C-alpha cells in the first residue's frame, strides 16, 4: 500500500516527505507547467529530497518516447519511472523501455481493455484516472476495482496506481477497491489525517487532562 503525491510543488513535497508517509511522486506536463519551472529541475529537486520513485512523463511518437525515456533513466537512474500515454505509440515505447529494465507508468487509462494491453506491454504501473472518469459520468472507483480484479485473476504483476483523485474518501476507497498505489494532490493527503470526531475527542481529553493535574 503506497501513497504518492501528484504535484510539481517541491516545497510542499519536501514538507510531506519528512512525515515518512510518502512513497513516491507523480507529475504530468500540466502540473510542471503550473509550477513555472523546467521539468528536469523539478525532477532533480525531488531526487535530492530523497524520493525514490518519480514518474516523469514523455511525449511524441514511440521513437521520441523511447529515446527520452532512456535519456531520463540514464540521467536520474532508478528513481525515474517513465510515464507514457496509453496509445499505440505509448505501448510500443512501454515494451521497449521495459525490455531495458526501465520502469514504466502507463497513464491516461480509462478502461480495463487499456489496462490489459499496458500490462502485456510490460508496464510496472497503470494509472486509471478516477476523477476524470467520474467527470464523464462513469464510476472511477469501479474502474480501479475492475482492473485490480482482472490483474489478480490472471496473476499479472503490473500495479494499479489510482490517479486523478480529488477527495479523501475516494483516495481511501481506491485502496479498498484494490489499488496498490494512490497518487493524490497534497491537499487530499493533508485531509487524510483529519476527522471531526478526532478533533472533538482531543478537545475533551485536553480539558480533562488539564483538570486532572490541577485537582
Ligand atoms: O497525474 C495525473 C492525474 O492525477 C491528473 O489528475 O485532477 O487533472 O484529473 P486531474
Coordinates of N, CA and C and ligand atoms in Angstrom, one line a residue:
X1 N 0.9 -1.2 0.0 CA 0.0 0.0 0.0 C 0.9 1.2 0.0
X2 N 0.9 2.0 -1.1 CA 1.8 3.1 -1.2 C 1.0 4.4 -1.5
X3 N 1.5 5.5 -0.9 CA 0.9 6.8 -1.1 C 2.0 7.6 -1.9
X4 N 1.5 8.1 -3.1 CA 2.3 9.0 -3.9 C 1.7 10.4 -3.9
X5 N 2.5 11.4 -4.0 CA 1.9 12.8 -4.2 C 1.9 13.1 -5.7
X6 N 0.9 13.8 -6.1 CA 0.7 14.2 -7.5 C 0.8 15.7 -7.6
X7 N 2.0 16.1 -7.8 CA 2.3 17.6 -7.8 C 3.7 17.8 -8.4
X8 N 3.9 19.1 -8.7 CA 5.3 19.5 -9.1 C 5.8 20.6 -8.1
X9 N 5.1 20.8 -7.0 CA 5.4 21.8 -6.0 C 6.5 21.2 -5.0
X10 N 7.7 21.5 -5.3 CA 8.8 20.8 -4.5 C 8.8 21.2 -3.0
X11 N 8.4 22.4 -2.7 CA 8.4 22.8 -1.2 C 7.4 22.0 -0.4
X12 N 6.2 21.9 -1.1 CA 5.1 21.1 -0.4 C 5.6 19.7 -0.2
X13 N 6.2 19.1 -1.3 CA 6.6 17.7 -1.2 C 7.7 17.6 -0.1
X14 N 8.6 18.5 0.0 CA 9.7 18.5 1.0 C 9.1 18.3 2.4
X15 N 8.0 19.2 2.6 CA 7.3 19.2 3.9 C 6.7 17.8 4.2
X16 N 6.0 17.3 3.2 CA 5.3 16.0 3.5 C 6.2 14.8 3.5
X17 N 7.3 14.9 2.7 CA 8.2 13.7 2.7 C 8.8 13.5 4.1
X18 N 9.0 14.5 4.8 CA 9.5 14.4 6.2 C 8.7 13.5 7.1
X19 N 7.4 13.4 6.8 CA 6.5 12.5 7.6 C 6.8 11.1 7.5
X20 N 7.6 10.7 6.5 CA 7.9 9.3 6.3 C 6.7 8.5 5.7
X21 N 5.6 9.2 5.3 CA 4.4 8.5 4.8 C 4.3 8.5 3.3
X22 N 5.2 9.2 2.6 CA 5.2 9.4 1.2 C 6.1 8.4 0.5
X23 N 5.6 7.6 -0.4 CA 6.4 6.6 -1.1 C 6.9 6.9 -2.5
X24 N 6.4 8.0 -3.1 CA 6.8 8.3 -4.4 C 6.0 9.5 -4.9
X25 N 6.2 9.8 -6.2 CA 5.7 11.1 -6.7 C 5.3 10.9 -8.2
X26 N 4.2 11.5 -8.6 CA 3.8 11.6 -10.0 C 3.7 13.0 -10.4
X27 N 4.1 13.3 -11.6 CA 3.9 14.6 -12.2 C 3.3 14.4 -13.6
X28 N 2.9 15.5 -14.2 CA 2.5 15.4 -15.6 C 2.8 16.8 -16.2
X29 N 2.7 17.0 -17.5 CA 3.1 18.2 -18.1 C 2.3 19.4 -17.6
X30 N 1.0 19.2 -17.2 CA 0.2 20.3 -16.7 C 0.7 20.7 -15.4
X31 N 1.0 19.8 -14.5 CA 1.5 20.1 -13.2 C 2.8 20.9 -13.2
X32 N 3.7 20.4 -14.1 CA 5.0 21.0 -14.2 C 4.8 22.4 -14.8
X33 N 3.9 22.6 -15.8 CA 3.7 23.9 -16.3 C 3.2 24.9 -15.2
X34 N 2.3 24.4 -14.4 CA 1.8 25.2 -13.3 C 2.9 25.7 -12.4
X35 N 3.9 24.8 -12.2 CA 5.0 25.2 -11.3 C 5.9 26.3 -11.8
X36 N 5.8 26.5 -13.1 CA 6.6 27.6 -13.8 C 8.1 27.2 -13.9
X37 N 8.4 25.9 -13.7 CA 9.8 25.5 -13.7 C 10.1 24.5 -14.8
X38 N 11.4 24.2 -15.0 CA 11.7 23.3 -16.0 C 11.6 21.9 -15.5
X39 N 11.1 21.0 -16.4 CA 10.9 19.6 -15.9 C 12.0 19.0 -15.1
X40 N 13.2 19.1 -15.8 CA 14.3 18.3 -15.2 C 14.8 19.0 -13.9
X41 N 14.6 20.3 -13.7 CA 15.0 20.9 -12.4 C 14.1 20.4 -11.3
X42 N 12.8 20.2 -11.7 CA 11.8 19.7 -10.7 C 12.2 18.3 -10.3
X43 N 12.5 17.4 -11.3 CA 12.8 16.0 -11.1 C 14.1 16.0 -10.2
X44 N 15.1 16.8 -10.5 CA 16.3 16.8 -9.7 C 16.1 17.1 -8.3
X45 N 15.2 18.1 -8.1 CA 14.9 18.5 -6.7 C 14.2 17.4 -5.9
X46 N 13.3 16.8 -6.6 CA 12.6 15.6 -6.0 C 13.6 14.5 -5.6
X47 N 14.5 14.3 -6.5 CA 15.5 13.2 -6.2 C 16.4 13.7 -5.0
X48 N 16.7 14.9 -5.0 CA 17.6 15.4 -3.9 C 16.8 15.4 -2.5
X49 N 15.5 15.6 -2.6 CA 14.7 15.5 -1.4 C 14.7 14.0 -0.8
X50 N 14.9 13.1 -1.7 CA 15.0 11.7 -1.3 C 14.0 10.7 -1.9
X51 N 13.2 11.3 -2.8 CA 12.1 10.4 -3.4 C 12.8 9.4 -4.2
X52 N 12.3 8.1 -4.1 CA 12.9 7.0 -4.9 C 12.1 6.5 -6.0
X53 N 10.9 7.2 -6.2 CA 10.1 6.7 -7.4 C 9.4 8.0 -7.9
X54 N 9.9 8.5 -9.0 CA 9.3 9.7 -9.6 C 8.9 9.5 -11.0
X55 N 7.6 9.6 -11.3 CA 7.0 9.4 -12.6 C 7.3 10.7 -13.5
X56 N 8.0 10.5 -14.6 CA 8.4 11.6 -15.5 C 7.8 11.3 -16.8
X57 N 6.9 12.2 -17.2 CA 6.1 11.9 -18.5 C 6.9 12.3 -19.7
X58 N 6.8 11.5 -20.7 CA 7.4 11.8 -22.0 C 6.3 11.9 -23.1
X59 N 6.6 12.6 -24.2 CA 5.6 12.8 -25.2 C 6.2 12.5 -26.6
X60 N 5.3 12.6 -27.6 CA 5.7 12.4 -29.0 C 5.4 11.0 -29.5
X61 N 6.1 10.6 -30.6 CA 5.9 9.3 -31.1 C 6.7 8.2 -30.3
X62 N 6.6 7.0 -30.7 CA 7.2 5.9 -29.9 C 8.7 6.2 -29.9
X63 N 9.3 6.5 -31.0 CA 10.7 6.8 -31.0 C 11.2 7.9 -30.1
X64 N 10.4 9.0 -30.1 CA 10.7 10.1 -29.2 C 10.6 9.7 -27.7
X65 N 9.5 8.9 -27.4 CA 9.3 8.5 -26.0 C 10.4 7.5 -25.6
X66 N 10.8 6.7 -26.5 CA 11.9 5.7 -26.1 C 13.2 6.4 -25.8
X67 N 13.6 7.3 -26.8 CA 14.9 8.0 -26.6 C 14.9 8.9 -25.3
X68 N 13.7 9.6 -25.2 CA 13.6 10.5 -24.0 C 13.6 9.7 -22.7
X69 N 12.9 8.6 -22.7 CA 12.8 7.7 -21.5 C 14.1 7.2 -21.2
X70 N 14.9 6.7 -22.2 CA 16.2 6.2 -21.9 C 17.1 7.3 -21.4
X71 N 17.0 8.4 -22.0 CA 17.9 9.6 -21.5 C 17.6 9.9 -20.1
X72 N 16.3 10.0 -19.8 CA 15.9 10.4 -18.4 C 16.4 9.3 -17.4
X73 N 16.2 8.1 -17.8 CA 16.7 7.0 -16.9 C 18.2 7.0 -16.7
X74 N 18.9 7.4 -17.8 CA 20.3 7.5 -17.6 C 20.7 8.6 -16.7
X75 N 20.0 9.7 -16.8 CA 20.3 10.9 -16.0 C 19.9 10.8 -14.6
X76 N 18.7 10.2 -14.3 CA 18.2 10.2 -12.9 C 18.3 8.8 -12.3
X77 N 18.7 7.8 -13.1 CA 18.8 6.4 -12.5 C 17.5 5.8 -12.1
X78 N 17.6 4.9 -11.1 CA 16.5 4.0 -10.8 C 15.3 4.8 -10.3
X79 N 15.4 6.1 -9.8 CA 14.3 6.8 -9.3 C 13.3 7.2 -10.5
X80 N 13.8 7.1 -11.7 CA 13.0 7.5 -12.8 C 12.0 6.4 -13.3
X81 N 10.7 6.7 -13.2 CA 9.7 5.9 -13.8 C 9.2 6.7 -14.9
X82 N 9.2 6.1 -16.1 CA 8.9 6.8 -17.3 C 7.4 6.7 -17.6
X83 N 6.7 7.8 -17.7 CA 5.3 7.8 -17.9 C 4.9 8.0 -19.3
X84 N 4.1 7.1 -19.9 CA 3.7 7.2 -21.3 C 2.2 7.0 -21.4
X85 N 1.6 7.7 -22.4 CA 0.2 7.5 -22.5 C -0.3 6.2 -23.1
X86 N -1.5 5.8 -22.8 CA -2.0 4.5 -23.3 C -2.5 4.7 -24.7
X87 N -1.5 4.8 -25.6 CA -1.8 4.9 -27.1 C -0.9 3.8 -27.8
X88 N -1.1 3.6 -29.0 CA -0.3 2.6 -29.8 C 1.2 2.9 -29.6
X89 N 1.6 4.2 -29.8 CA 3.0 4.6 -29.7 C 3.4 4.4 -28.2
X90 N 2.6 4.8 -27.3 CA 2.9 4.7 -25.9 C 3.2 3.3 -25.5
X91 N 2.4 2.4 -26.0 CA 2.7 1.0 -25.6 C 3.9 0.3 -26.3
X92 N 4.2 0.8 -27.5 CA 5.4 0.4 -28.1 C 6.6 0.9 -27.3
X93 N 6.5 2.1 -26.9 CA 7.6 2.7 -26.0 C 7.7 1.9 -24.7
X94 N 6.5 1.6 -24.2 CA 6.5 0.8 -22.9 C 7.2 -0.5 -23.1
X95 N 6.9 -1.2 -24.1 CA 7.6 -2.5 -24.3 C 9.1 -2.4 -24.4
X96 N 9.5 -1.4 -25.2 CA 11.0 -1.2 -25.4 C 11.7 -0.8 -24.1
X97 N 11.1 0.1 -23.4 CA 11.7 0.6 -22.1 C 11.7 -0.5 -21.1
X98 N 10.6 -1.3 -21.0 CA 10.5 -2.4 -20.1 C 11.6 -3.4 -20.4
X99 N 11.8 -3.7 -21.7 CA 12.8 -4.6 -22.1 C 14.2 -4.2 -21.7
X100 N 14.4 -2.8 -21.5 CA 15.6 -2.3 -21.0 C 15.7 -2.1 -19.5
X101 N 14.8 -2.8 -18.8 CA 14.7 -2.7 -17.3 C 14.4 -1.3 -16.8
X102 N 13.6 -0.6 -17.6 CA 13.2 0.8 -17.1 C 11.7 0.7 -16.7
X103 N 11.4 1.2 -15.5 CA 10.0 1.1 -15.0 C 9.1 2.1 -15.8
X104 N 7.9 1.6 -16.2 CA 7.0 2.4 -17.0 C 5.7 2.5 -16.3
X105 N 5.2 3.7 -16.3 CA 3.8 4.0 -15.7 C 3.0 4.4 -17.0
X106 N 2.0 3.5 -17.3 CA 1.1 3.9 -18.5 C 0.0 4.7 -17.9
X107 N -0.1 5.9 -18.4 CA -1.1 6.8 -17.9 C -2.3 7.0 -18.9
X108 N -3.3 7.8 -18.4 CA -4.5 8.1 -19.2 C -5.2 6.8 -19.5
X109 N -5.4 6.0 -18.4 CA -6.1 4.7 -18.6 C -7.6 4.9 -18.2
X110 N -8.5 4.6 -19.1 CA -9.9 4.8 -18.9 C -10.7 3.5 -19.1
X111 N -10.0 2.4 -19.3 CA -10.8 1.1 -19.5 C -10.0 -0.1 -19.0
X112 N -10.7 -1.2 -18.8 CA -9.9 -2.4 -18.4 C -9.1 -2.9 -19.6
X113 N -9.7 -2.7 -20.8 CA -9.0 -3.2 -22.0 C -7.7 -2.5 -22.1
X114 N -7.6 -1.2 -21.9 CA -6.4 -0.5 -22.0 C -5.4 -1.0 -20.9
X115 N -5.9 -1.2 -19.7 CA -5.1 -1.7 -18.6 C -4.5 -3.1 -19.0
X116 N -5.2 -3.9 -19.6 CA -4.7 -5.2 -20.0 C -3.6 -5.1 -21.1
X117 N -3.8 -4.3 -22.0 CA -2.7 -4.1 -23.1 C -1.5 -3.5 -22.4
X118 N -1.7 -2.5 -21.5 CA -0.5 -1.9 -20.9 C 0.3 -3.0 -20.1
X119 N -0.4 -3.9 -19.4 CA 0.2 -4.9 -18.6 C 1.0 -5.8 -19.6
X120 N 0.4 -6.2 -20.7 CA 1.1 -7.1 -21.7 C 2.3 -6.4 -22.2
X121 N 2.3 -5.0 -22.3 CA 3.4 -4.3 -22.8 C 4.5 -4.1 -21.8
X122 N 4.3 -4.7 -20.6 CA 5.4 -4.6 -19.6 C 5.3 -3.5 -18.6
X123 N 4.1 -2.8 -18.5 CA 4.0 -1.7 -17.6 C 4.3 -2.1 -16.1
X124 N 5.0 -1.3 -15.4 CA 5.1 -1.5 -13.9 C 3.9 -1.0 -13.3
X125 N 3.3 0.1 -13.8 CA 2.1 0.7 -13.2 C 1.2 1.0 -14.3
X126 N -0.1 1.0 -14.0 CA -1.1 1.6 -14.9 C -1.9 2.7 -14.0
X127 N -2.2 3.8 -14.7 CA -2.8 4.9 -13.9 C -4.2 5.1 -14.4
X128 N -5.2 4.5 -13.8 CA -6.6 4.9 -14.1 C -6.9 6.2 -13.5
X129 N -7.6 7.1 -14.3 CA -7.9 8.5 -13.8 C -9.3 8.5 -13.2
X130 N -9.4 8.3 -11.9 CA -10.6 8.1 -11.2 C -11.5 9.4 -11.4
X131 N -11.0 10.6 -11.1 CA -11.8 11.8 -11.1 C -12.3 12.1 -12.5
X132 N -11.4 11.9 -13.5 CA -11.9 12.2 -14.9 C -12.9 11.2 -15.4
X133 N -12.9 10.0 -14.9 CA -13.9 9.0 -15.2 C -15.2 9.5 -14.6
X134 N -15.2 9.9 -13.4 CA -16.4 10.4 -12.7 C -16.9 11.6 -13.4
X135 N -16.0 12.5 -13.8 CA -16.4 13.7 -14.6 C -17.3 13.4 -15.8
X136 N -17.0 12.2 -16.3 CA -17.8 11.8 -17.5 C -18.9 10.8 -17.2
X137 N -19.3 10.8 -16.0 CA -20.5 10.0 -15.5 C -20.3 8.5 -15.5
X138 N -19.0 8.0 -15.5 CA -18.8 6.6 -15.2 C -18.2 6.5 -13.8
X139 N -18.0 5.3 -13.3 CA -17.6 5.1 -12.0 C -16.0 4.9 -11.9
X140 N -15.3 6.0 -11.5 CA -13.9 5.9 -11.4 C -13.4 4.8 -10.5
X141 N -14.0 4.7 -9.4 CA -13.5 3.6 -8.4 C -13.8 2.2 -8.9
X142 N -15.0 2.1 -9.6 CA -15.3 0.8 -10.2 C -14.3 0.4 -11.2
X143 N -13.8 1.4 -12.0 CA -12.7 1.1 -12.9 C -11.5 0.5 -12.2
X144 N -11.1 1.1 -11.1 CA -10.0 0.7 -10.3 C -10.2 -0.8 -9.9
X145 N -11.4 -1.0 -9.4 CA -11.7 -2.4 -8.9 C -11.7 -3.4 -10.0
X146 N -12.3 -3.0 -11.2 CA -12.3 -4.0 -12.3 C -10.9 -4.3 -12.8
X147 N -10.0 -3.3 -12.8 CA -8.6 -3.6 -13.2 C -7.9 -4.4 -12.2
X148 N -8.1 -4.1 -10.9 CA -7.4 -4.8 -9.9 C -7.9 -6.3 -9.9
X149 N -9.2 -6.5 -10.1 CA -9.7 -7.9 -10.1 C -9.2 -8.7 -11.2
X150 N -9.1 -8.1 -12.4 CA -8.6 -8.9 -13.6 C -7.1 -9.1 -13.5
X151 N -6.4 -8.2 -12.9 CA -4.9 -8.4 -12.7 C -4.8 -9.6 -11.7
X152 N -5.6 -9.6 -10.7 CA -5.4 -10.7 -9.6 C -5.8 -12.0 -10.3
X153 N -6.9 -12.0 -11.0 CA -7.4 -13.3 -11.7 C -6.3 -13.9 -12.6
X154 N -5.6 -13.0 -13.3 CA -4.6 -13.5 -14.3 C -3.2 -13.4 -13.8
X155 N -3.1 -13.2 -12.5 CA -1.7 -13.1 -11.8 C -0.8 -12.2 -12.6
X156 N -1.2 -11.0 -12.9 CA -0.4 -10.0 -13.6 C 0.4 -9.2 -12.5
X157 N 1.6 -8.8 -12.8 CA 2.4 -8.2 -11.8 C 2.3 -6.6 -11.9
X158 N 1.7 -6.1 -12.9 CA 1.5 -4.7 -13.1 C 0.7 -4.1 -11.9
X159 N 1.1 -3.0 -11.3 CA 0.4 -2.5 -10.2 C -0.5 -1.4 -10.6
X160 N -1.6 -1.3 -9.9 CA -2.7 -0.3 -10.2 C -2.4 0.9 -9.3
X161 N -2.1 2.0 -10.1 CA -1.8 3.3 -9.4 C -3.0 4.2 -9.7
X162 N -3.8 4.3 -8.7 CA -5.0 5.2 -9.0 C -4.6 6.6 -9.0
X163 N -5.1 7.4 -10.0 CA -4.7 8.8 -10.1 C -6.0 9.6 -10.3
X164 N -5.7 10.9 -10.4 CA -6.9 11.9 -10.6 C -7.9 11.7 -9.4
X165 N -7.3 11.7 -8.2 CA -8.2 11.6 -7.0 C -8.4 13.0 -6.5
X166 N -9.6 13.3 -6.2 CA -9.9 14.7 -5.7 C -10.4 14.8 -4.3
X167 N -10.6 13.7 -3.6 CA -11.1 13.8 -2.2 C -10.6 12.6 -1.4
X168 N -10.6 12.8 -0.1 CA -10.1 11.8 0.8 C -10.8 10.5 0.8
X169 N -12.2 10.6 0.7 CA -13.0 9.4 0.6 C -12.6 8.5 -0.5
X170 N -12.5 9.1 -1.7 CA -12.1 8.3 -2.9 C -10.7 7.8 -2.8
X171 N -9.8 8.6 -2.2 CA -8.4 8.1 -2.1 C -8.3 6.9 -1.2
X172 N -9.0 6.9 -0.1 CA -9.1 5.7 0.8 C -9.8 4.5 0.1
X173 N -10.9 4.8 -0.5 CA -11.7 3.8 -1.2 C -10.9 3.1 -2.3
X174 N -10.0 3.9 -3.0 CA -9.3 3.3 -4.1 C -8.4 2.1 -3.6
X175 N -7.9 2.3 -2.4 CA -7.1 1.1 -1.8 C -8.0 0.0 -1.5
X176 N -9.2 0.3 -0.9 CA -10.2 -0.7 -0.6 C -10.6 -1.5 -1.9
X177 N -10.6 -0.8 -3.0 CA -11.0 -1.4 -4.3 C -9.9 -2.1 -5.0
X178 N -8.7 -2.1 -4.4 CA -7.6 -2.9 -4.9 C -6.4 -2.2 -5.5
X179 N -6.4 -0.8 -5.4 CA -5.2 -0.1 -5.9 C -4.0 -0.4 -5.0
X180 N -2.9 -0.6 -5.7 CA -1.6 -0.8 -4.9 C -1.0 0.5 -4.5
X181 N -1.3 1.5 -5.3 CA -0.7 2.8 -5.0 C -1.8 3.8 -5.3
X182 N -1.9 4.9 -4.5 CA -2.8 6.0 -4.9 C -2.0 7.3 -4.9
X183 N -2.0 8.0 -6.0 CA -1.4 9.3 -6.1 C -2.4 10.4 -5.9
X184 N -2.1 11.4 -5.1 CA -3.1 12.4 -4.8 C -2.4 13.8 -4.6
X185 N -3.2 14.8 -4.9 CA -2.7 16.2 -4.6 C -2.4 16.3 -3.1
X186 N -1.4 17.1 -2.8 CA -1.0 17.3 -1.4 C -2.2 17.7 -0.5
X187 N -3.2 18.4 -1.0 CA -4.3 18.8 -0.2 C -5.2 17.6 0.2
X188 N -5.3 16.7 -0.7 CA -6.0 15.4 -0.3 C -5.2 14.6 0.7
X189 N -3.9 14.6 0.5 CA -3.1 13.9 1.5 C -3.3 14.5 2.9
X190 N -3.2 15.8 3.0 CA -3.4 16.5 4.2 C -4.7 16.2 4.9
X191 N -5.7 16.1 4.0 CA -7.1 15.8 4.5 C -7.2 14.4 5.1
X192 N -6.3 13.5 4.8 CA -6.3 12.1 5.3 C -6.1 12.0 6.8
X193 N -5.5 13.0 7.3 CA -5.2 13.0 8.8 C -6.5 13.3 9.6
X194 N -7.4 14.0 8.9 CA -8.5 14.7 9.7 C -9.7 13.9 9.9
X195 N -10.3 14.1 11.1 CA -11.7 13.6 11.4 C -12.3 14.5 12.4
X196 N -13.5 14.9 12.2 CA -14.2 15.8 13.2 C -14.2 15.2 14.6
X197 N -14.4 13.9 14.7 CA -14.5 13.2 16.0 C -13.1 13.2 16.7
X198 N -12.1 13.1 15.9 CA -10.7 13.1 16.5 C -10.5 14.5 17.1
X199 N -10.9 15.6 16.4 CA -10.8 16.9 17.0 C -11.6 17.1 18.2
X200 N -12.9 16.6 18.2 CA -13.8 16.8 19.3 C -13.3 15.9 20.5
X201 N -12.8 14.7 20.2 CA -12.3 13.8 21.3 C -11.1 14.5 21.9
X202 N -10.2 15.0 21.1 CA -8.9 15.6 21.6 C -9.2 16.8 22.5
X203 N -10.2 17.6 22.0 CA -10.5 18.8 22.8 C -10.9 18.4 24.2
X204 N -11.8 17.4 24.3 CA -12.2 17.0 25.6 C -11.1 16.4 26.4
X205 N -10.2 15.6 25.8 CA -9.1 15.0 26.5 C -8.2 16.1 27.0
X206 N -8.0 17.1 26.2 CA -7.1 18.2 26.7 C -7.7 18.9 27.9
X207 N -9.0 19.1 27.9 CA -9.7 19.7 29.0 C -9.5 18.9 30.3
X208 N -9.8 17.6 30.1 CA -9.8 16.6 31.3 C -8.4 16.4 31.8
X209 N -7.4 16.4 30.9 CA -6.0 16.3 31.3 C -5.6 17.5 32.2
X210 N -6.0 18.7 31.7 CA -5.6 19.9 32.4 C -6.3 19.9 33.8
X211 N -7.6 19.5 33.8 CA -8.3 19.5 35.1 C -7.7 18.5 36.0
X212 N -7.4 17.3 35.5 CA -6.9 16.2 36.4 C -5.6 16.6 37.0
X213 N -4.7 17.3 36.3 CA -3.4 17.7 37.0 C -3.6 18.9 38.0
X214 N -4.7 19.6 37.7 CA -5.0 20.8 38.6 C -5.6 20.3 39.9
X215 N -6.3 19.1 39.9 CA -7.0 18.7 41.1 C -6.1 18.3 42.3
Ligands
LIG1 O1 -1.3 13.0 -12.8 C1 -2.5 12.6 -13.4 C2 -3.8 12.9 -12.7 O2 -3.6 12.6 -11.3 C3 -4.4 14.1 -13.1 O3 -5.5 14.5 -12.2 O4 -7.2 16.1 -11.4 O5 -6.0 16.6 -13.5 O6 -7.7 14.7 -13.4 P1 -6.7 15.5 -12.7

